Coordinates of C-alpha atoms and ligand atoms in Angstrom, one line a residue:
Chain A
M1 CA -5.1 15.8 18.4
W2 CA -1.4 16.3 18.5
N3 CA -1.5 19.7 16.9
K4 CA -5.1 20.8 16.5
E5 CA -4.4 24.2 15.0
I6 CA -2.5 22.7 12.1
E7 CA -4.5 19.5 11.7
T8 CA -7.9 21.3 11.5
M9 CA -6.6 24.4 9.7
P10 CA -9.2 25.8 7.3
R11 CA -8.3 24.8 3.7
E12 CA -7.9 28.4 2.6
Q13 CA -5.4 28.9 5.3
I14 CA -3.5 25.7 4.4
K15 CA -3.3 26.9 0.8
A16 CA -1.9 30.3 1.9
L17 CA 0.7 28.6 4.1
Q18 CA 1.6 26.3 1.2
S19 CA 2.1 29.2 -1.1
E20 CA 4.3 31.1 1.3
R21 CA 6.4 28.0 1.9
L22 CA 6.6 27.1 -1.8
V23 CA 7.9 30.5 -2.8
K24 CA 10.6 30.5 -0.2
Q25 CA 11.7 26.9 -1.0
V26 CA 12.0 27.5 -4.7
K27 CA 14.2 30.5 -4.1
R28 CA 16.3 28.6 -1.6
M29 CA 16.7 25.6 -3.9
Y30 CA 17.5 27.8 -6.9
E31 CA 20.3 29.4 -4.9
N32 CA 21.7 26.2 -3.3
V33 CA 21.0 23.2 -5.6
P34 CA 22.8 23.6 -9.0
A35 CA 20.8 20.7 -10.5
F36 CA 17.5 22.4 -9.7
K37 CA 18.7 25.7 -11.0
A38 CA 19.7 24.0 -14.3
R39 CA 16.2 22.5 -14.6
M40 CA 14.6 25.9 -14.0
D41 CA 16.9 27.6 -16.5
E42 CA 16.0 25.0 -19.1
K43 CA 12.4 26.1 -18.7
N44 CA 13.4 29.8 -18.6
L45 CA 11.9 30.0 -15.1
K46 CA 13.1 32.3 -12.3
P47 CA 12.1 32.0 -8.7
S48 CA 10.3 35.3 -9.1
D49 CA 7.9 33.6 -11.6
I50 CA 6.5 31.5 -8.7
H51 CA 4.0 33.5 -6.7
G52 CA 2.2 30.7 -5.0
I53 CA 0.7 27.2 -5.4
E54 CA -1.2 28.4 -8.5
D55 CA 2.2 28.3 -10.2
L56 CA 3.1 24.8 -9.1
S57 CA 2.4 23.2 -12.4
K58 CA 5.0 25.5 -14.1
L59 CA 7.8 23.9 -12.0
P60 CA 9.9 21.1 -13.4
F61 CA 9.4 17.5 -12.2
S62 CA 12.1 15.6 -10.3
Y63 CA 12.8 11.9 -10.6
K64 CA 14.5 9.1 -8.8
S65 CA 17.3 9.3 -11.5
D66 CA 18.1 12.8 -10.3
L67 CA 19.0 11.3 -6.9
R68 CA 21.3 8.7 -8.6
D69 CA 22.8 11.3 -10.9
N70 CA 23.7 13.6 -8.0
Y71 CA 24.8 10.8 -5.7
P72 CA 25.5 11.1 -2.8
Y73 CA 25.0 14.7 -1.6
G74 CA 24.5 16.7 -4.8
L75 CA 20.9 17.6 -4.2
F76 CA 21.2 18.7 -0.5
A77 CA 20.3 22.3 0.0
V78 CA 22.3 23.0 3.2
P79 CA 26.1 22.6 4.0
M80 CA 27.0 19.1 5.2
K81 CA 27.7 20.4 8.7
D82 CA 24.0 21.0 9.1
I83 CA 23.1 17.5 8.1
V84 CA 22.7 15.4 11.2
R85 CA 21.6 12.1 9.6
V86 CA 21.5 10.3 6.3
H87 CA 19.3 7.4 5.2
A88 CA 19.6 5.4 2.0
S89 CA 17.6 3.0 0.0
S90 CA 18.8 0.6 -2.7
G91 CA 15.6 0.1 -4.6
T92 CA 15.2 -2.4 -7.4
T93 CA 17.3 -0.8 -10.1
G94 CA 20.8 -1.0 -8.6
K95 CA 22.7 2.1 -7.3
Q96 CA 21.5 3.3 -3.9
I97 CA 20.1 6.8 -3.2
V98 CA 21.0 8.9 -0.2
V99 CA 18.8 11.4 1.6
G100 CA 19.8 13.8 4.4
Y101 CA 18.1 15.5 7.3
T102 CA 18.8 18.6 9.4
E103 CA 18.0 18.5 13.1
N104 CA 14.8 20.4 12.3
D105 CA 13.9 17.9 9.6
L106 CA 14.0 15.1 12.1
E107 CA 11.8 17.1 14.5
V108 CA 9.3 17.7 11.7
W109 CA 9.3 14.0 10.8
A110 CA 8.8 12.8 14.4
D111 CA 6.0 15.4 14.6
A112 CA 4.2 14.1 11.5
I113 CA 4.2 10.5 13.0
A114 CA 3.1 11.9 16.4
R115 CA 0.0 13.4 14.7
M116 CA -1.0 10.0 13.5
L117 CA -0.2 8.2 16.7
T118 CA -2.3 10.6 18.7
E119 CA -5.3 10.2 16.4
I120 CA -5.4 6.5 16.7
G121 CA -5.2 6.5 20.5
V122 CA -1.5 5.9 21.0
D123 CA 0.0 8.0 23.9
A124 CA 2.5 8.0 26.7
N125 CA 0.9 4.9 28.2
S126 CA 1.5 2.9 25.1
F127 CA 4.2 0.3 24.5
I128 CA 5.3 0.6 20.9
Q129 CA 7.3 -2.3 19.4
V130 CA 9.1 -1.0 16.3
S131 CA 9.6 -4.1 14.1
F132 CA 10.7 -2.1 11.0
G133 CA 14.4 -2.6 10.1
Y134 CA 16.7 -0.1 11.9
G135 CA 19.5 1.3 9.9
L136 CA 19.8 3.0 6.6
F137 CA 16.1 2.2 5.9
T138 CA 13.9 5.0 7.1
G139 CA 11.3 2.8 8.6
G140 CA 12.9 1.8 11.9
L141 CA 14.3 5.1 13.1
G142 CA 11.4 7.1 11.6
A143 CA 8.9 5.2 13.6
H144 CA 11.1 5.2 16.6
Y145 CA 11.4 8.9 17.0
G146 CA 7.7 9.4 16.2
A147 CA 6.9 6.9 19.0
Q148 CA 9.3 8.6 21.4
K149 CA 7.8 12.0 20.6
V150 CA 4.4 11.0 22.0
G151 CA 6.1 9.8 25.1
A152 CA 5.4 6.1 24.6
T153 CA 7.7 3.3 25.8
V154 CA 9.6 2.4 22.6
I155 CA 10.7 -1.2 22.1
P156 CA 13.3 -1.0 19.3
M157 CA 13.0 -4.6 18.1
S158 CA 14.0 -4.2 14.4
T159 CA 13.2 -7.1 12.1
G160 CA 13.9 -10.9 12.4
N161 CA 13.9 -13.5 15.1
T162 CA 10.2 -14.1 15.1
A163 CA 10.1 -16.2 18.3
R164 CA 11.8 -13.4 20.2
Q165 CA 9.5 -10.8 18.7
I166 CA 6.5 -12.7 20.0
Q167 CA 8.1 -13.4 23.4
T168 CA 8.9 -9.7 23.7
M169 CA 5.3 -8.7 22.9
I170 CA 4.1 -11.0 25.7
D171 CA 6.7 -10.1 28.3
F172 CA 6.9 -6.4 27.7
G173 CA 3.2 -5.9 27.2
T174 CA 3.4 -4.4 23.7
T175 CA 0.3 -2.5 22.7
V176 CA 1.3 -1.1 19.4
L177 CA 3.2 -2.8 16.6
F178 CA 5.0 -1.0 13.7
S179 CA 6.0 -3.3 10.9
T180 CA 5.6 -4.1 7.2
P181 CA 2.2 -5.8 6.5
S182 CA 3.9 -8.9 5.2
Y183 CA 5.9 -9.3 8.4
A184 CA 2.8 -8.7 10.5
M185 CA 1.1 -11.5 8.5
Y186 CA 4.0 -13.8 9.3
L187 CA 3.9 -12.8 13.0
A188 CA 0.1 -13.3 13.1
E189 CA 0.4 -16.8 11.7
E190 CA 3.1 -17.7 14.2
I191 CA 1.1 -16.3 17.0
E192 CA -1.9 -18.4 15.9
A193 CA 0.3 -21.5 15.6
M194 CA 1.7 -21.0 19.1
G195 CA -1.7 -20.3 20.5
V196 CA -0.6 -17.3 22.4
K197 CA -3.0 -14.7 21.1
D198 CA -4.8 -14.2 24.5
Q199 CA -1.4 -13.4 26.2
L200 CA -1.0 -10.4 23.9
K201 CA -2.0 -6.8 24.8
L202 CA -1.8 -5.6 21.3
K203 CA -4.5 -3.0 20.3
V204 CA -3.1 -1.2 17.3
G205 CA -0.9 -2.2 14.3
I206 CA 0.6 0.4 12.0
F207 CA 1.7 -1.1 8.8
G208 CA 3.5 0.4 5.8
A209 CA 6.5 0.4 3.4
E210 CA 4.9 -2.1 1.0
P211 CA 1.5 -2.5 -0.6
W212 CA -1.3 -4.4 1.2
T213 CA -4.9 -5.0 0.6
E214 CA -8.2 -4.7 2.5
D215 CA -8.4 -8.5 2.9
M216 CA -4.9 -8.4 4.6
R217 CA -6.3 -5.7 6.9
K218 CA -9.2 -7.9 7.9
T219 CA -6.9 -10.9 8.4
L220 CA -4.5 -8.9 10.6
E221 CA -7.3 -7.4 12.6
D222 CA -8.9 -10.8 13.3
K223 CA -5.7 -12.7 14.0
L224 CA -4.0 -10.1 16.2
G225 CA -7.1 -8.6 17.7
I226 CA -6.1 -5.1 16.7
K227 CA -7.1 -2.1 14.6
A228 CA -4.7 -2.0 11.6
Y229 CA -3.7 1.3 10.1
D230 CA -1.9 2.2 7.0
I231 CA 1.1 4.5 6.9
Y232 CA 2.7 5.8 3.7
G233 CA 6.0 7.3 3.0
L234 CA 9.1 7.2 0.9
S235 CA 12.6 8.1 1.9
E236 CA 13.0 10.6 -0.9
I237 CA 10.2 12.7 0.6
M238 CA 10.9 11.9 4.3
G239 CA 10.1 8.4 5.2
P240 CA 7.0 6.8 6.9
G241 CA 4.5 9.4 8.0
V242 CA 4.1 11.4 4.7
A243 CA 0.5 10.2 4.8
C244 CA -1.3 8.3 7.5
E245 CA -4.7 6.8 8.2
C246 CA -7.0 8.1 10.9
T247 CA -9.6 6.2 12.9
A248 CA -12.0 6.5 9.9
Q249 CA -9.7 4.0 8.1
A250 CA -10.7 5.5 4.8
G251 CA -7.7 6.9 3.1
M252 CA -4.5 8.5 4.4
H253 CA -4.2 12.2 5.4
V254 CA -1.3 13.9 3.7
W255 CA 0.0 16.7 6.0
E256 CA -0.4 19.5 3.6
D257 CA 1.5 22.0 5.7
L258 CA 4.5 19.8 5.0
F259 CA 3.8 18.4 1.5
I260 CA 1.8 19.2 -1.6
P261 CA 0.5 16.1 -3.3
E262 CA -0.6 16.2 -7.0
I263 CA -2.0 13.5 -9.2
I264 CA -0.8 13.5 -12.8
D265 CA -1.4 11.5 -15.9
P266 CA 2.0 9.8 -16.2
E267 CA 2.0 10.0 -20.0
T268 CA 0.8 13.5 -20.7
E269 CA 2.0 14.9 -17.3
E270 CA -1.2 16.8 -17.0
V271 CA -2.5 17.4 -13.5
L272 CA -5.7 15.4 -12.8
P273 CA -8.6 16.5 -10.6
A274 CA -9.5 14.9 -7.3
G275 CA -11.0 11.4 -7.6
K276 CA -9.0 10.5 -10.8
S277 CA -6.3 7.9 -10.6
G278 CA -2.8 8.8 -11.7
E279 CA 0.7 9.1 -10.5
L280 CA 1.3 10.7 -7.2
V281 CA 3.7 13.6 -7.2
F282 CA 5.1 15.3 -4.0
T283 CA 6.5 18.7 -3.3
T284 CA 8.1 19.1 0.1
L285 CA 7.5 22.4 2.0
A286 CA 9.3 22.1 5.3
K287 CA 12.4 20.0 4.4
E288 CA 15.6 21.9 4.9
G289 CA 18.3 19.3 4.1
F290 CA 16.9 17.7 1.1
P291 CA 13.9 19.5 -0.4
L292 CA 12.2 18.2 -3.6
I293 CA 9.9 19.8 -6.1
R294 CA 7.3 17.8 -7.9
Y295 CA 8.9 14.4 -7.2
R296 CA 7.5 11.6 -9.3
T297 CA 6.7 8.8 -6.9
K298 CA 5.5 6.4 -9.6
D299 CA 2.8 5.3 -7.1
I300 CA -0.7 5.2 -8.6
C301 CA -3.5 6.6 -6.5
S302 CA -6.1 9.3 -6.3
I303 CA -6.9 12.3 -4.0
N304 CA -10.0 12.6 -1.9
L305 CA -11.1 16.1 -1.0
E306 CA -14.2 15.1 0.9
P307 CA -14.2 16.2 4.6
C308 CA -13.1 13.4 6.9
K309 CA -15.1 12.1 9.8
C310 CA -12.1 12.7 12.1
G311 CA -12.3 16.5 11.6
R312 CA -8.9 16.9 10.0
T313 CA -9.0 19.3 7.1
H314 CA -6.0 17.8 5.3
L315 CA -6.8 15.9 2.1
R316 CA -6.6 12.1 1.9
I317 CA -5.0 9.8 -0.7
N318 CA -6.4 6.4 -1.2
K319 CA -4.1 3.4 -0.9
P320 CA -1.6 3.3 -3.8
S321 CA -2.8 0.6 -6.1
G322 CA 0.1 0.1 -8.3
R323 CA 3.2 1.6 -10.0
S324 CA 3.1 3.8 -13.1
D325 CA 5.9 1.6 -14.4
D326 CA 3.2 -1.1 -14.8
M327 CA 1.0 1.0 -17.0
L328 CA -0.1 -0.4 -20.3
I329 CA -1.4 1.7 -23.2
I330 CA -4.1 -0.3 -24.9
R331 CA -6.0 1.3 -27.8
G332 CA -4.7 4.6 -26.6
V333 CA -6.2 4.1 -23.1
N334 CA -4.0 3.9 -19.9
V335 CA -4.6 0.6 -18.2
F336 CA -3.2 -0.4 -14.8
P337 CA -3.1 -4.0 -13.8
S338 CA -4.3 -2.8 -10.3
Q339 CA -7.6 -1.6 -11.9
I340 CA -8.2 -5.1 -13.1
E341 CA -7.3 -6.4 -9.6
E342 CA -9.8 -4.1 -8.0
V343 CA -12.6 -5.4 -10.3
L344 CA -11.7 -9.0 -9.4
L345 CA -11.7 -8.3 -5.7
K346 CA -15.2 -6.9 -6.0
V347 CA -16.4 -9.8 -8.0
S348 CA -15.1 -12.3 -5.4
N349 CA -16.9 -10.4 -2.7
N350 CA -13.7 -9.0 -1.2
A351 CA -12.6 -12.6 -0.4
I352 CA -9.1 -13.5 -1.7
T353 CA -8.3 -11.8 -5.0
P354 CA -8.3 -14.5 -7.7
N355 CA -5.1 -14.9 -9.7
Y356 CA -5.2 -13.3 -13.1
Q357 CA -3.2 -12.7 -16.2
I358 CA -3.4 -9.9 -18.7
I359 CA -2.6 -10.7 -22.3
V360 CA -2.2 -7.9 -24.7
D361 CA -1.8 -8.5 -28.4
R362 CA -2.2 -6.7 -31.7
V363 CA -4.5 -8.4 -34.3
N364 CA -5.1 -6.6 -37.6
N365 CA -3.6 -3.4 -36.2
T366 CA -6.0 -3.3 -33.3
D367 CA -4.9 -4.0 -29.7
T368 CA -6.7 -6.9 -28.0
L369 CA -7.0 -7.4 -24.2
D370 CA -7.6 -10.8 -22.8
V371 CA -7.9 -11.4 -19.1
N372 CA -7.5 -14.9 -17.7
V373 CA -9.0 -15.3 -14.3
E374 CA -8.4 -18.3 -12.1
M375 CA -11.7 -19.7 -10.8
S376 CA -12.0 -19.3 -7.1
E377 CA -14.1 -20.9 -4.4
S378 CA -16.3 -17.8 -4.1
M379 CA -16.9 -17.5 -7.8
F380 CA -17.8 -21.1 -8.5
A381 CA -21.3 -22.5 -8.0
D382 CA -22.9 -25.7 -9.3
E383 CA -24.9 -23.9 -12.0
V384 CA -23.9 -23.2 -15.5
R385 CA -25.8 -20.0 -15.4
S386 CA -23.8 -18.7 -12.4
I387 CA -20.5 -19.2 -14.3
E388 CA -21.9 -17.3 -17.2
R389 CA -23.1 -14.6 -14.9
T390 CA -19.7 -14.3 -13.2
E391 CA -18.0 -14.0 -16.6
K392 CA -20.4 -11.4 -17.7
Q393 CA -20.1 -9.4 -14.5
I394 CA -16.3 -9.3 -14.8
T395 CA -16.5 -8.3 -18.5
E396 CA -19.0 -5.5 -17.7
M397 CA -17.1 -4.1 -14.7
L398 CA -13.8 -4.2 -16.6
R399 CA -15.4 -2.2 -19.5
S400 CA -16.7 0.5 -17.1
T401 CA -13.6 0.6 -15.1
L402 CA -11.0 0.6 -17.9
G403 CA -13.1 2.3 -20.6
I404 CA -12.2 -0.5 -23.1
G405 CA -13.5 -3.9 -23.7
A406 CA -11.7 -7.1 -22.5
K407 CA -12.3 -10.7 -23.3
V408 CA -12.5 -12.6 -20.0
H409 CA -11.6 -16.3 -19.7
L410 CA -12.2 -18.3 -16.5
V411 CA -9.5 -20.8 -16.1
N412 CA -8.6 -23.6 -13.6
P413 CA -7.1 -22.7 -10.2
K414 CA -3.3 -22.6 -10.2
S415 CA -3.2 -22.8 -14.0
I416 CA -1.6 -19.4 -14.5
E417 CA 2.1 -19.7 -14.8
R418 CA 4.1 -18.6 -11.8
S419 CA 7.7 -17.6 -11.4
E420 CA 9.1 -17.9 -7.9
G421 CA 5.6 -18.2 -6.5
K422 CA 4.4 -14.9 -8.0
A423 CA 2.0 -15.0 -10.9
K424 CA 3.3 -13.4 -14.1
R425 CA 0.7 -10.6 -14.4
V426 CA 1.2 -9.1 -17.8
I427 CA 2.1 -10.7 -21.2
D428 CA 2.4 -8.1 -23.9
N429 CA 2.8 -9.9 -27.2
R430 CA 2.6 -6.7 -29.3
K431 CA 5.7 -6.1 -31.4
L432 CA 5.9 -2.4 -31.3
Chain B
M1 CA -31.2 -38.3 2.8
N2 CA -29.0 -36.2 0.6
I3 CA -25.9 -37.7 -1.1
R4 CA -22.8 -35.9 -2.0
Q5 CA -22.1 -35.1 -5.7
L6 CA -18.9 -33.5 -7.1
S7 CA -19.5 -30.4 -9.2
I8 CA -16.4 -29.7 -11.2
F9 CA -15.6 -26.6 -13.2
L10 CA -14.4 -27.4 -16.8
E11 CA -12.5 -24.6 -18.5
N12 CA -12.7 -24.2 -22.2
K13 CA -9.8 -26.4 -23.2
V14 CA -9.4 -29.7 -25.0
G15 CA -8.8 -32.7 -22.8
R16 CA -10.1 -31.1 -19.5
A17 CA -12.8 -33.7 -19.0
S18 CA -10.4 -36.6 -19.5
A19 CA -7.8 -35.1 -17.1
V20 CA -10.5 -35.2 -14.4
I21 CA -11.4 -38.8 -15.1
D22 CA -7.7 -39.8 -15.3
A23 CA -7.0 -38.2 -11.9
L24 CA -9.9 -40.1 -10.3
S25 CA -9.1 -43.5 -11.8
E26 CA -5.4 -43.1 -10.7
S27 CA -6.7 -42.7 -7.2
N28 CA -8.9 -45.8 -7.5
I29 CA -12.1 -43.8 -7.1
N30 CA -15.1 -45.5 -8.7
I31 CA -17.5 -43.3 -10.7
S32 CA -21.1 -44.5 -10.6
A33 CA -22.7 -41.7 -12.7
L34 CA -21.6 -38.6 -14.6
S35 CA -23.1 -35.8 -16.5
I36 CA -21.8 -32.7 -18.2
A37 CA -23.6 -29.4 -18.6
D38 CA -22.0 -26.9 -20.9
T39 CA -22.2 -23.6 -22.6
A40 CA -20.1 -22.4 -25.6
E41 CA -17.3 -21.6 -23.2
Y42 CA -17.4 -23.6 -20.0
G43 CA -18.9 -26.7 -18.5
I44 CA -19.7 -28.3 -15.2
M45 CA -19.1 -32.0 -14.8
R46 CA -21.2 -33.7 -12.1
I47 CA -20.0 -36.9 -10.7
I48 CA -21.3 -39.5 -8.2
A49 CA -18.3 -41.3 -6.8
D50 CA -17.8 -43.7 -4.0
N51 CA -15.5 -41.5 -1.9
P52 CA -16.5 -37.8 -2.5
Q53 CA -14.1 -36.2 0.0
K54 CA -11.1 -38.1 -1.3
A55 CA -12.1 -37.3 -4.9
K56 CA -12.4 -33.6 -4.0
D57 CA -8.9 -33.6 -2.4
V58 CA -7.4 -35.4 -5.4
L59 CA -8.9 -33.0 -7.9
T60 CA -8.1 -29.9 -5.9
D61 CA -4.5 -31.0 -5.8
T62 CA -4.4 -31.3 -9.6
G63 CA -5.7 -27.7 -9.9
V64 CA -9.3 -28.4 -10.6
M65 CA -12.1 -26.2 -9.1
V66 CA -14.5 -28.6 -7.4
K67 CA -17.3 -28.3 -4.9
I68 CA -19.4 -30.8 -3.1
T69 CA -23.1 -30.4 -3.8
N70 CA -25.9 -32.2 -2.0
V71 CA -28.4 -34.0 -4.4
L72 CA -31.1 -36.6 -4.1
A73 CA -30.6 -40.1 -5.3
I74 CA -34.1 -41.5 -6.0
P75 CA -34.5 -45.2 -6.6
M76 CA -36.8 -46.2 -9.5
G77 CA -37.7 -49.3 -11.4
H78 CA -35.7 -49.9 -14.7
K79 CA -38.8 -49.9 -16.9
P80 CA -40.9 -47.5 -19.0
G81 CA -43.1 -45.0 -17.1
E82 CA -41.1 -44.9 -13.9
L83 CA -39.3 -41.6 -14.6
S84 CA -42.5 -39.9 -15.7
R85 CA -44.2 -41.1 -12.5
L86 CA -41.4 -39.6 -10.4
L87 CA -41.4 -36.3 -12.2
K88 CA -45.2 -36.0 -11.8
I89 CA -44.8 -36.5 -8.0
L90 CA -42.3 -33.6 -7.9
T91 CA -44.1 -31.2 -10.2
D92 CA -47.4 -31.9 -8.5
S93 CA -45.8 -30.6 -5.3
D94 CA -44.5 -27.5 -7.1
I95 CA -40.9 -28.7 -6.9
S96 CA -38.8 -27.5 -9.7
I97 CA -35.8 -29.4 -10.9
E98 CA -32.6 -27.6 -11.5
Y99 CA -31.0 -30.6 -13.2
M100 CA -31.2 -34.4 -13.3
Y101 CA -29.5 -37.4 -14.7
A102 CA -30.1 -41.1 -14.2
F103 CA -28.1 -44.4 -14.2
V104 CA -28.8 -48.1 -13.9
N105 CA -27.8 -49.4 -10.5
E106 CA -26.2 -52.8 -10.8
H107 CA -26.8 -53.7 -7.1
N108 CA -30.6 -53.9 -7.2
G109 CA -31.2 -54.1 -10.9
G110 CA -33.1 -50.9 -10.8
A111 CA -32.3 -47.4 -11.8
V112 CA -31.4 -44.2 -9.8
L113 CA -32.4 -40.7 -10.6
I114 CA -29.9 -38.0 -9.4
T115 CA -31.6 -34.6 -9.1
K116 CA -31.1 -31.2 -7.6
T117 CA -34.3 -29.3 -6.8
N118 CA -35.1 -25.9 -5.5
N119 CA -36.6 -27.6 -2.4
P120 CA -34.9 -30.8 -1.2
E121 CA -37.1 -31.1 2.0
G122 CA -40.3 -30.7 0.0
A123 CA -39.1 -33.3 -2.5
I124 CA -38.3 -35.8 0.2
E125 CA -41.8 -35.2 1.8
A126 CA -43.6 -35.6 -1.5
L127 CA -41.7 -38.8 -2.3
G128 CA -42.4 -40.1 1.2
K129 CA -46.1 -39.8 0.7
N130 CA -45.7 -42.0 -2.3
K131 CA -43.6 -44.5 -0.3
I132 CA -40.4 -43.6 -2.0
T133 CA -37.3 -43.0 0.1
P134 CA -34.2 -41.4 -1.5
L135 CA -31.1 -43.6 -1.1
T136 CA -28.2 -42.9 1.3
E137 CA -24.6 -43.1 0.2
N138 CA -24.3 -46.5 1.9
E139 CA -27.3 -47.8 0.0
L140 CA -25.9 -46.5 -3.2
F141 CA -22.5 -48.1 -3.2
Ligands
ZN501 ZN1 -9.5 11.5 9.0

């Protein structure tokens, strides 16, 4: 391990460390970030009310809109002379957001990634091709300095020019690839088409910055002859490396000495216990330049407190399965399209997830939920009974997963309307 | 000894069956036999056609779920008693029939029974003992 003392720290000790860091950070932010002080004042809270992590849920949430409202530097907690780098992301809703790092923040970030790399067997002998975009996006430089930290040979490719990417892999003997999963899929297809797989020395792929599925993992592992690992992060909290998979490939460890994750119900804002799906919320504990308290990520996932095979004591989050923006409230129950997707993936034996469409309506003052599912190769057999069985299985699994009933309709392949190649997932016909 | 049959998923929508037939006829694919099994919601259309692979490609392109299934095409005389004789041969050998349908074959003036059983090898053996040989695709068209 990169830092055995921290990575295997007993949970009680982790909590004590978190409490100590949280108290200090709240005080520092209260004194240095006017927007945070205003939020605390609204709640009649003083830093002295916060004694440790047991008081975390008293603290106000922060939102992406706070970053826009205080653009560019309004939320930084140190003078600009101490900020040595900024990153920015534009996101889908217009105005970009800016984040800043002190020299120490960059050290901590590289260290977080070094922990992951060491666990999955990447070291000074590795050749790491960083095919995340370099620039304002946190992916490229984040991965770069983490890779450099473990002493590997870093190949700073950035994105684009696929032929050159592949030639570089062959000529430079790349053993580790950092990229988005979709770009890795594209590279894998090109490598297959060129028939050069056996000239590659790739062993490990680290993929993140966008959602990907277990079947993509299998495809990437097969086509590239690698072990594929998931890395999670968002620039508001740090960048890639906030949570990382270990060799167990069963959830991503969140470095709890650096961050406190919480899962909340996005509607009631109530904190949910381990195992329950909800919105992921992060509090930073070691960031100097741009600390955040209870930041609403809008990513939906759950926390796993089970001890991990790898021996690390830090909790794991499962792969985020959707965005809280996508949440539907049907008959008073929170429903995420991603839950329906999980059911369909199981029904199709983890082959390709069938296309589906969710139709919500209101008939006689009651919400109705219909799910159209495109028939797939793995679901269809030459027996009427098996079609009925498939439909019944989906219906029952949806009921137990969602907690409400849904009417399932099996439909022809490619019959669900698509816009720009992407199926339109949700149609809400309720006039509310 | 098996022949290829197209098994086509029919969703619960008016005009689905004729869309399938139209697509095949536009591609000059000749249908020898057809049957539909359905429930309240869905159906499976089973088709014996002269070019199963082309038919599958054509249908897949039009957005229809289709699989190729192996079935037996058993020749029989076009007269009373023939079908019951065949069924007796199969049931006496403990072969159970998942489904069957029949058509008159214009080539030999006889009829053909299309059937899917739980045990195709056993069925071929039982028929063989009674001097009946299932037809190949070449013999059928
Ligand atoms: Zn682990």
